[in-house]
Tab-separated table of C-alpha atoms and ligand atoms in Angstrom:
chain	number	residue	atom	x	y	z
A	771	MET	CA	114.325	5.074	-212.241
A	772	SER	CA	115.444	8.406	-213.657
A	773	LYS	CA	114.545	11.389	-211.464
A	774	PRO	CA	111.960	13.819	-212.608
A	775	VAL	CA	113.373	17.284	-214.118
A	776	LEU	CA	113.041	20.198	-212.026
A	777	LEU	CA	113.207	23.768	-213.399
A	778	VAL	CA	114.250	26.140	-210.622
A	779	THR	CA	114.005	29.946	-211.395
A	780	ARG	CA	115.846	31.676	-208.430
A	781	LYS	CA	118.853	30.974	-206.513
A	782	LEU	CA	117.574	29.329	-203.255
A	783	PRO	CA	119.146	28.767	-199.837
A	784	GLU	CA	121.918	26.175	-199.804
A	785	ALA	CA	120.064	23.457	-197.714
A	786	VAL	CA	117.058	23.874	-200.227
A	787	GLN	CA	119.338	23.703	-203.441
A	788	ALA	CA	120.911	20.851	-202.225
A	789	ARG	CA	117.883	18.572	-201.334
A	790	ALA	CA	116.474	19.758	-204.953
A	791	ALA	CA	119.785	18.202	-206.473
A	792	ARG	CA	119.528	15.101	-204.480
A	793	ASP	CA	115.883	14.086	-205.177
A	794	TYR	CA	115.384	15.766	-208.927
A	795	ASP	CA	117.188	16.332	-212.096
A	796	ALA	CA	117.615	19.792	-210.906
A	797	ARG	CA	118.220	22.676	-213.130
A	798	LEU	CA	119.135	25.305	-210.676
A	799	ASN	CA	119.880	28.939	-210.925
A	800	PRO	CA	122.941	29.259	-208.765
A	801	GLU	CA	123.918	32.761	-209.975
A	802	ASP	CA	120.585	34.111	-209.620
A	803	GLU	CA	120.697	35.366	-213.077
A	804	PRO	CA	117.662	37.386	-214.396
A	805	TRP	CA	116.322	34.993	-216.879
A	806	HIS	CA	113.319	34.502	-214.401
A	807	LYS	CA	112.343	37.907	-215.077
A	808	ASP	CA	111.249	36.669	-218.367
A	809	GLY	CA	108.343	34.517	-218.971
A	810	ALA	CA	109.385	33.494	-222.263
A	811	GLU	CA	112.539	32.486	-221.281
A	812	ILE	CA	111.129	30.551	-218.331
A	813	ALA	CA	108.979	28.525	-220.592
A	814	ARG	CA	112.001	28.152	-223.199
A	815	ARG	CA	114.191	26.641	-220.461
A	816	ALA	CA	111.225	24.427	-219.180
A	817	ALA	CA	110.830	23.056	-222.572
A	818	GLU	CA	114.640	22.744	-223.205
A	819	CYS	CA	114.858	20.558	-220.233
A	820	GLY	CA	111.472	18.474	-220.218
A	821	ALA	CA	110.894	19.945	-216.841
A	822	ALA	CA	108.182	17.990	-214.771
A	823	GLY	CA	107.735	20.785	-212.013
A	824	LEU	CA	108.698	24.366	-211.948
A	825	LEU	CA	109.992	25.821	-208.532
A	826	CYS	CA	109.181	29.757	-209.186
A	827	ALA	CA	109.121	32.578	-206.537
A	828	ALA	CA	107.337	35.653	-205.493
A	829	GLY	CA	107.739	38.180	-208.671
A	830	ASP	CA	108.410	35.852	-211.565
A	831	PRO	CA	106.185	36.647	-214.220
A	832	MET	CA	103.742	33.564	-214.270
A	833	ASN	CA	101.056	35.438	-216.095
A	834	ALA	CA	98.922	33.784	-218.493
A	835	ALA	CA	101.306	33.992	-221.382
A	836	THR	CA	103.740	32.078	-219.512
A	837	ILE	CA	101.582	29.463	-218.319
A	838	ASP	CA	100.144	28.882	-221.817
A	839	ALA	CA	103.808	28.836	-223.287
A	840	LEU	CA	105.140	26.096	-220.684
A	841	PRO	CA	105.736	22.748	-222.267
A	842	GLY	CA	102.817	19.934	-221.456
A	843	SER	CA	105.742	17.977	-219.144
A	844	VAL	CA	105.120	20.530	-216.620
A	845	ARG	CA	102.741	19.446	-214.192
A	846	ILE	CA	103.078	21.475	-211.002
A	847	LEU	CA	104.111	25.054	-210.326
A	848	ALA	CA	105.497	25.400	-206.839
A	849	THR	CA	106.132	28.794	-205.557
A	850	PHE	CA	108.447	29.715	-203.021
A	851	SER	CA	106.217	32.234	-201.364
A	852	VAL	CA	102.905	31.979	-199.804
A	853	GLY	CA	101.357	35.025	-201.880
A	854	THR	CA	100.239	33.748	-205.445
A	855	ASP	CA	99.482	37.298	-207.060
A	856	HIS	CA	102.588	36.753	-209.585
A	857	ILE	CA	100.409	33.496	-210.850
A	858	ASP	CA	97.625	33.400	-212.908
A	859	LEU	CA	95.517	30.830	-211.337
A	860	ASP	CA	92.843	30.831	-213.735
A	861	ALA	CA	95.139	30.052	-216.639
A	862	ALA	CA	96.947	27.230	-214.558
A	863	ARG	CA	93.604	25.637	-213.870
A	864	ARG	CA	92.659	25.953	-217.528
A	865	ARG	CA	95.775	23.866	-218.243
A	866	GLY	CA	95.215	21.335	-215.548
A	867	LEU	CA	98.291	22.487	-213.831
A	868	VAL	CA	98.694	22.318	-210.076
A	869	VAL	CA	99.647	25.387	-208.155
A	870	ALA	CA	101.008	25.136	-204.533
A	871	ASN	CA	102.402	27.495	-202.061
A	872	THR	CA	104.200	27.919	-198.852
A	873	PRO	CA	102.007	29.049	-195.857
A	874	ASP	CA	102.464	29.042	-191.982
A	875	VAL	CA	106.029	28.682	-191.946
A	876	LEU	CA	106.718	32.585	-192.737
A	877	SER	CA	104.021	34.003	-190.788
A	878	PHE	CA	106.084	34.921	-187.734
A	879	ALA	CA	109.051	36.284	-189.534
A	880	THR	CA	106.779	38.357	-191.761
A	881	ALA	CA	104.988	39.527	-188.224
A	882	GLU	CA	108.457	40.513	-186.902
A	883	ILE	CA	108.954	42.679	-190.060
A	884	ALA	CA	105.729	44.241	-189.412
A	885	PHE	CA	106.462	45.119	-185.923
A	886	THR	CA	109.852	46.301	-186.689
A	887	LEU	CA	108.355	48.767	-188.860
A	888	LEU	CA	105.733	49.647	-186.616
A	889	LEU	CA	108.263	50.332	-183.987
A	890	MET	CA	110.429	52.443	-186.609
A	891	ALA	CA	107.501	54.477	-187.555
A	892	ALA	CA	106.397	55.195	-183.889
A	893	ARG	CA	109.697	55.845	-182.601
A	894	ARG	CA	111.308	57.414	-185.452
A	895	ALA	CA	114.048	55.073	-185.361
A	896	GLY	CA	114.891	55.466	-189.275
A	897	GLU	CA	115.203	59.315	-188.777
A	898	GLY	CA	117.376	58.684	-185.788
A	899	GLU	CA	119.661	56.335	-187.394
A	900	ARG	CA	120.204	58.583	-190.358
A	901	LEU	CA	121.122	61.307	-187.871
A	902	VAL	CA	123.697	59.506	-186.339
A	903	ARG	CA	125.100	58.042	-189.547
A	904	ALA	CA	125.280	61.231	-191.026
A	905	GLY	CA	127.397	62.677	-188.346
A	906	ARG	CA	124.800	65.212	-187.335
A	907	TRP	CA	123.901	64.122	-183.850
A	908	THR	CA	125.115	66.651	-181.472
A	909	GLY	CA	123.808	65.108	-178.327
A	910	TRP	CA	120.898	64.350	-176.310
A	911	THR	CA	117.988	66.749	-175.860
A	912	PRO	CA	114.838	66.935	-173.946
A	913	THR	CA	112.876	67.248	-177.102
A	914	GLN	CA	114.817	65.423	-179.701
A	915	LEU	CA	112.969	63.027	-181.814
A	916	MET	CA	110.085	62.438	-179.758
A	917	GLY	CA	108.126	59.485	-181.289
A	918	THR	CA	104.746	58.203	-179.626
A	919	THR	CA	104.385	54.888	-177.394
A	920	LEU	CA	102.434	51.982	-178.691
A	921	GLU	CA	101.397	51.069	-175.123
A	922	GLY	CA	97.800	51.234	-174.749
A	923	LYS	CA	97.409	51.940	-178.447
A	924	VAL	CA	94.604	50.155	-180.836
A	925	LEU	CA	96.273	48.231	-183.520
A	926	GLY	CA	94.089	47.750	-186.300
A	927	ILE	CA	95.097	44.504	-188.520
A	928	ALA	CA	93.406	44.472	-191.736
A	929	GLY	CA	93.577	40.688	-193.062
A	930	PHE	CA	93.527	38.593	-189.817
A	931	GLY	CA	94.845	35.742	-191.501
A	932	ARG	CA	97.983	33.846	-190.055
A	933	ILE	CA	100.242	36.757	-190.415
A	934	GLY	CA	98.131	39.025	-189.097
A	935	ARG	CA	97.283	36.880	-185.905
A	936	GLU	CA	100.996	36.699	-185.070
A	937	MET	CA	101.126	40.404	-185.245
A	938	ALA	CA	98.301	40.571	-182.925
A	939	ARG	CA	100.032	38.274	-180.571
A	940	MET	CA	103.095	40.284	-180.325
A	941	ALA	CA	101.243	43.251	-179.976
A	942	ARG	CA	99.499	41.977	-176.922
A	943	GLY	CA	102.919	42.073	-175.316
A	944	PHE	CA	103.205	45.728	-175.933
A	945	SER	CA	99.839	46.147	-174.113
A	946	MET	CA	98.007	47.231	-177.370
A	947	LYS	CA	94.246	46.612	-177.951
A	948	ILE	CA	93.532	44.317	-181.071
A	949	HIS	CA	90.860	45.409	-183.592
A	950	TYR	CA	90.573	43.572	-186.822
A	951	ARG	CA	88.856	43.753	-190.563
A	952	ASN	CA	88.685	40.598	-192.155
A	953	ARG	CA	86.293	39.064	-195.205
A	954	SER	CA	84.308	37.357	-192.262
A	955	ARG	CA	84.790	36.928	-188.537
A	956	LEU	CA	87.016	34.309	-186.916
A	957	PRO	CA	85.951	32.047	-184.290
A	958	PRO	CA	86.615	33.182	-180.868
A	959	GLU	CA	89.602	31.064	-179.945
A	960	GLN	CA	91.255	32.764	-183.155
A	961	GLU	CA	90.036	36.117	-182.277
A	962	ASP	CA	91.679	35.893	-178.822
A	963	GLY	CA	90.120	38.704	-177.621
A	964	ALA	CA	90.276	41.017	-180.864
A	965	ILE	CA	87.303	43.209	-181.827
A	966	TYR	CA	85.846	42.620	-185.366
A	967	HIS	CA	84.639	45.321	-187.617
A	968	ASP	CA	82.394	44.534	-190.408
A	969	SER	CA	82.593	48.100	-192.015
A	970	ASP	CA	85.791	50.065	-193.187
A	971	ALA	CA	84.537	53.421	-191.685
A	972	GLY	CA	84.071	51.640	-188.375
A	973	PHE	CA	87.311	49.878	-188.386
A	974	LEU	CA	89.388	52.830	-189.409
A	975	GLY	CA	87.661	55.131	-187.282
A	976	ALA	CA	88.384	53.192	-184.084
A	977	ILE	CA	92.118	52.509	-184.471
A	978	ASP	CA	95.462	54.327	-184.091
A	979	VAL	CA	97.825	52.198	-186.025
A	980	LEU	CA	96.953	50.275	-189.386
A	981	SER	CA	98.888	47.094	-190.086
A	982	MET	CA	98.034	45.708	-193.441
A	983	HIS	CA	98.169	42.091	-194.109
A	984	MET	CA	96.122	41.665	-197.354
A	985	PRO	CA	96.862	39.498	-200.170
A	986	GLY	CA	97.392	41.310	-203.647
A	987	GLY	CA	95.536	40.982	-206.652
A	988	GLY	CA	92.443	43.194	-207.905
A	989	ALA	CA	90.292	42.857	-205.162
A	990	THR	CA	92.614	44.839	-203.089
A	991	ARG	CA	94.039	47.282	-205.654
A	992	LYS	CA	94.659	50.611	-203.901
A	993	TRP	CA	92.433	49.603	-201.012
A	994	LEU	CA	94.173	52.527	-198.828
A	995	ASN	CA	93.074	55.236	-200.868
A	996	ALA	CA	92.559	59.068	-199.983
A	997	GLU	CA	88.872	58.071	-198.863
A	998	ARG	CA	89.869	55.332	-196.352
A	999	ILE	CA	92.954	57.385	-194.906
A	1000	GLY	CA	90.112	60.051	-194.345
A	1001	MET	CA	88.329	57.497	-192.255
A	1002	LEU	CA	91.766	57.003	-190.212
A	1003	LYS	CA	92.113	59.312	-186.758
A	1004	PRO	CA	94.284	62.018	-187.650
A	1005	GLY	CA	98.076	61.260	-186.910
A	1006	ALA	CA	97.199	57.178	-187.305
A	1007	ILE	CA	100.196	55.264	-188.326
A	1008	VAL	CA	100.252	52.892	-191.507
A	1009	VAL	CA	102.192	49.589	-191.902
A	1010	ASN	CA	101.981	47.215	-194.905
A	1011	THR	CA	103.748	43.914	-195.503
A	1012	GLY	CA	101.183	42.520	-197.239
A	1013	ARG	CA	101.379	43.597	-200.970
A	1014	GLY	CA	102.108	47.159	-202.379
A	1015	THR	CA	99.214	47.256	-204.715
A	1016	SER	CA	96.846	47.504	-201.965
A	1017	VAL	CA	97.975	51.017	-201.288
A	1018	ASP	CA	97.337	54.312	-203.416
A	1019	ASP	CA	100.781	55.429	-203.140
A	1020	ASP	CA	100.097	59.333	-204.269
A	1021	ALA	CA	97.255	59.211	-201.253
A	1022	LEU	CA	99.407	57.976	-198.733
A	1023	ILE	CA	102.350	60.326	-199.802
A	1024	ALA	CA	100.041	63.065	-199.371
A	1025	ALA	CA	99.160	61.985	-196.123
A	1026	LEU	CA	102.285	61.720	-194.850
A	1027	LYS	CA	103.354	65.095	-196.177
A	1028	SER	CA	100.387	66.830	-194.471
A	1029	GLY	CA	100.951	64.917	-191.155
A	1030	ARG	CA	96.968	63.474	-191.557
A	1031	VAL	CA	99.133	60.391	-191.378
A	1032	ARG	CA	101.738	60.560	-188.615
A	1033	ALA	CA	104.340	57.712	-190.034
A	1034	ALA	CA	104.520	54.664	-192.131
A	1035	GLY	CA	106.284	51.613	-192.402
A	1036	LEU	CA	106.682	49.853	-195.406
A	1037	ASP	CA	108.053	46.481	-196.611
A	1038	VAL	CA	106.249	46.031	-200.207
A	1039	TYR	CA	105.741	48.332	-203.137
A	1040	ASP	CA	103.509	48.856	-206.145
A	1041	GLY	CA	105.643	47.318	-209.096
A	1042	GLU	CA	108.816	46.841	-206.814
A	1043	PRO	CA	111.380	46.949	-206.928
A	1044	ARG	CA	110.530	50.150	-208.167
A	1045	VAL	CA	109.364	52.159	-205.145
A	1046	HIS	CA	107.372	55.443	-205.703
A	1047	PRO	CA	109.932	58.550	-205.698
A	1048	GLY	CA	107.636	60.561	-203.288
A	1049	TYR	CA	108.503	58.247	-200.499
A	1050	LEU	CA	112.268	58.675	-200.622
A	1051	GLY	CA	112.416	62.059	-199.297
A	1052	LEU	CA	110.055	61.878	-196.328
A	1053	GLU	CA	111.596	61.521	-193.072
A	1054	ASN	CA	108.318	59.946	-191.651
A	1055	VAL	CA	108.386	56.745	-193.605
A	1056	ALA	CA	110.442	53.446	-193.135
A	1057	LEU	CA	111.300	51.743	-195.986
A	1058	LEU	CA	112.443	47.900	-196.100
A	1059	PRO	CA	113.309	45.780	-199.079
A	1060	HIS	CA	110.607	43.303	-199.060
A	1061	LEU	CA	112.433	41.727	-196.203
A	1062	GLY	CA	109.200	40.035	-194.660
A	1063	SER	CA	110.381	36.256	-194.960
A	1064	ALA	CA	113.987	36.770	-194.855
A	1065	THR	CA	115.510	34.751	-192.233
A	1066	THR	CA	117.563	31.962	-192.818
A	1067	GLU	CA	115.244	29.744	-190.889
A	1068	THR	CA	112.241	30.618	-192.556
A	1069	ARG	CA	113.652	30.894	-195.921
A	1070	ASP	CA	114.885	27.252	-195.455
A	1071	ALA	CA	111.306	26.420	-194.032
A	1072	MET	CA	109.791	27.790	-197.373
A	1073	GLY	CA	112.126	25.675	-199.610
A	1074	PHE	CA	111.541	22.569	-197.735
A	1075	ARG	CA	107.638	23.243	-198.133
A	1076	ALA	CA	108.009	24.039	-201.666
A	1077	LEU	CA	109.731	20.736	-202.502
A	1078	ASP	CA	107.297	18.705	-200.118
A	1079	ASN	CA	104.689	20.094	-202.692
A	1080	LEU	CA	106.697	19.111	-205.488
A	1081	ASP	CA	107.715	15.553	-203.976
A	1082	ALA	CA	103.905	14.766	-203.238
A	1083	VAL	CA	103.107	15.070	-206.887
A	1084	LEU	CA	106.070	14.332	-208.786
A	1085	ARG	CA	107.584	11.518	-206.473
A	1086	HIS	CA	104.772	9.992	-204.643
A	1087	GLY	CA	101.745	10.608	-206.827
A	1088	LEU	CA	100.081	12.410	-204.079
A	1089	GLN	CA	98.130	15.656	-203.704
A	1090	ALA	CA	100.358	18.603	-203.102
A	1091	PRO	CA	99.992	19.301	-199.041
A	1092	HIS	CA	99.548	22.911	-199.878
A	1093	ARG	CA	97.864	22.976	-203.200
A	1094	VAL	CA	96.066	26.175	-204.084
A	1095	VAL	CA	94.829	24.963	-207.692
B	2263	DGY	C1	105.584	35.750	-200.073
B	2263	DGY	O1	105.710	34.498	-199.660
B	2263	DGY	O2	104.416	35.740	-200.578
B	2263	DGY	C2	106.306	36.893	-199.789
B	2263	DGY	O3	105.962	38.026	-200.054
B	2263	DGY	C3	107.542	36.468	-199.910
B	2263	DGY	O4	108.481	36.261	-198.663
């Protein structure tokens, strides 16, 4: 029996590409050529090869125009990401296209990056690193680059899903107290002692550090705006590893400049890879290039999960195990 045709939009880890090539008539993008940035080109290639499935990734423009232009042969869109904000889910629904993602396997790695940024922001690690690299370090002094400790501080987690809860677990090891804001309160075994807040004002006013783990999309757009920044304690720290669209960059930059926000750590950006130029000259912000899930182990696991979704639908006639639509 012939293998289903699979169009893969991005270069993926070797082991993932090898499995795709073993089980599918896989059309890979081994050089990571930028055609994946163009929805019309994705649709054209899918039509040209008669794709039954598409393995796309975070940032691919899977908007309504792309989805509407896909050939009828495409039955499933498996994204190599937990986030689905790059996919127009309504358009997929209208077209009867299955959409599946890769939850769970990236929670620890993403929480690790959130914690990395939190430590960088609190302990001024980026500034220190830049100082040493520039050859400007003149030696230890009793008052040089003093940061603030995390010990005993209140960590506020906005979005207490799997990644937020991993972050909480790590923070307990630093003797931090955990508060959270979420669409709804979680059962006690998931809270594990974390304090739930049912209002933004109560939440933001109670915490020393805000770690954002919110999904992208219209409902969270510019959630951290000037008004909510004003609800934070003066000198709070902000970390965002969710989606850049949930921060009002002008408001955060103004707060970092004035010291209203002591320091920030960002892994995601509105309109990435573009980064608001206002951040670039600020010493009190640590900037990473969307590294949340970037470990070998996690990226392999994400690829295998995406392939499990494809296998279920295209090879075994089953439901995708991580179906979103
Ligand atoms: C995701 O999976 O949504 C990430 O942002 C990419 O690692």
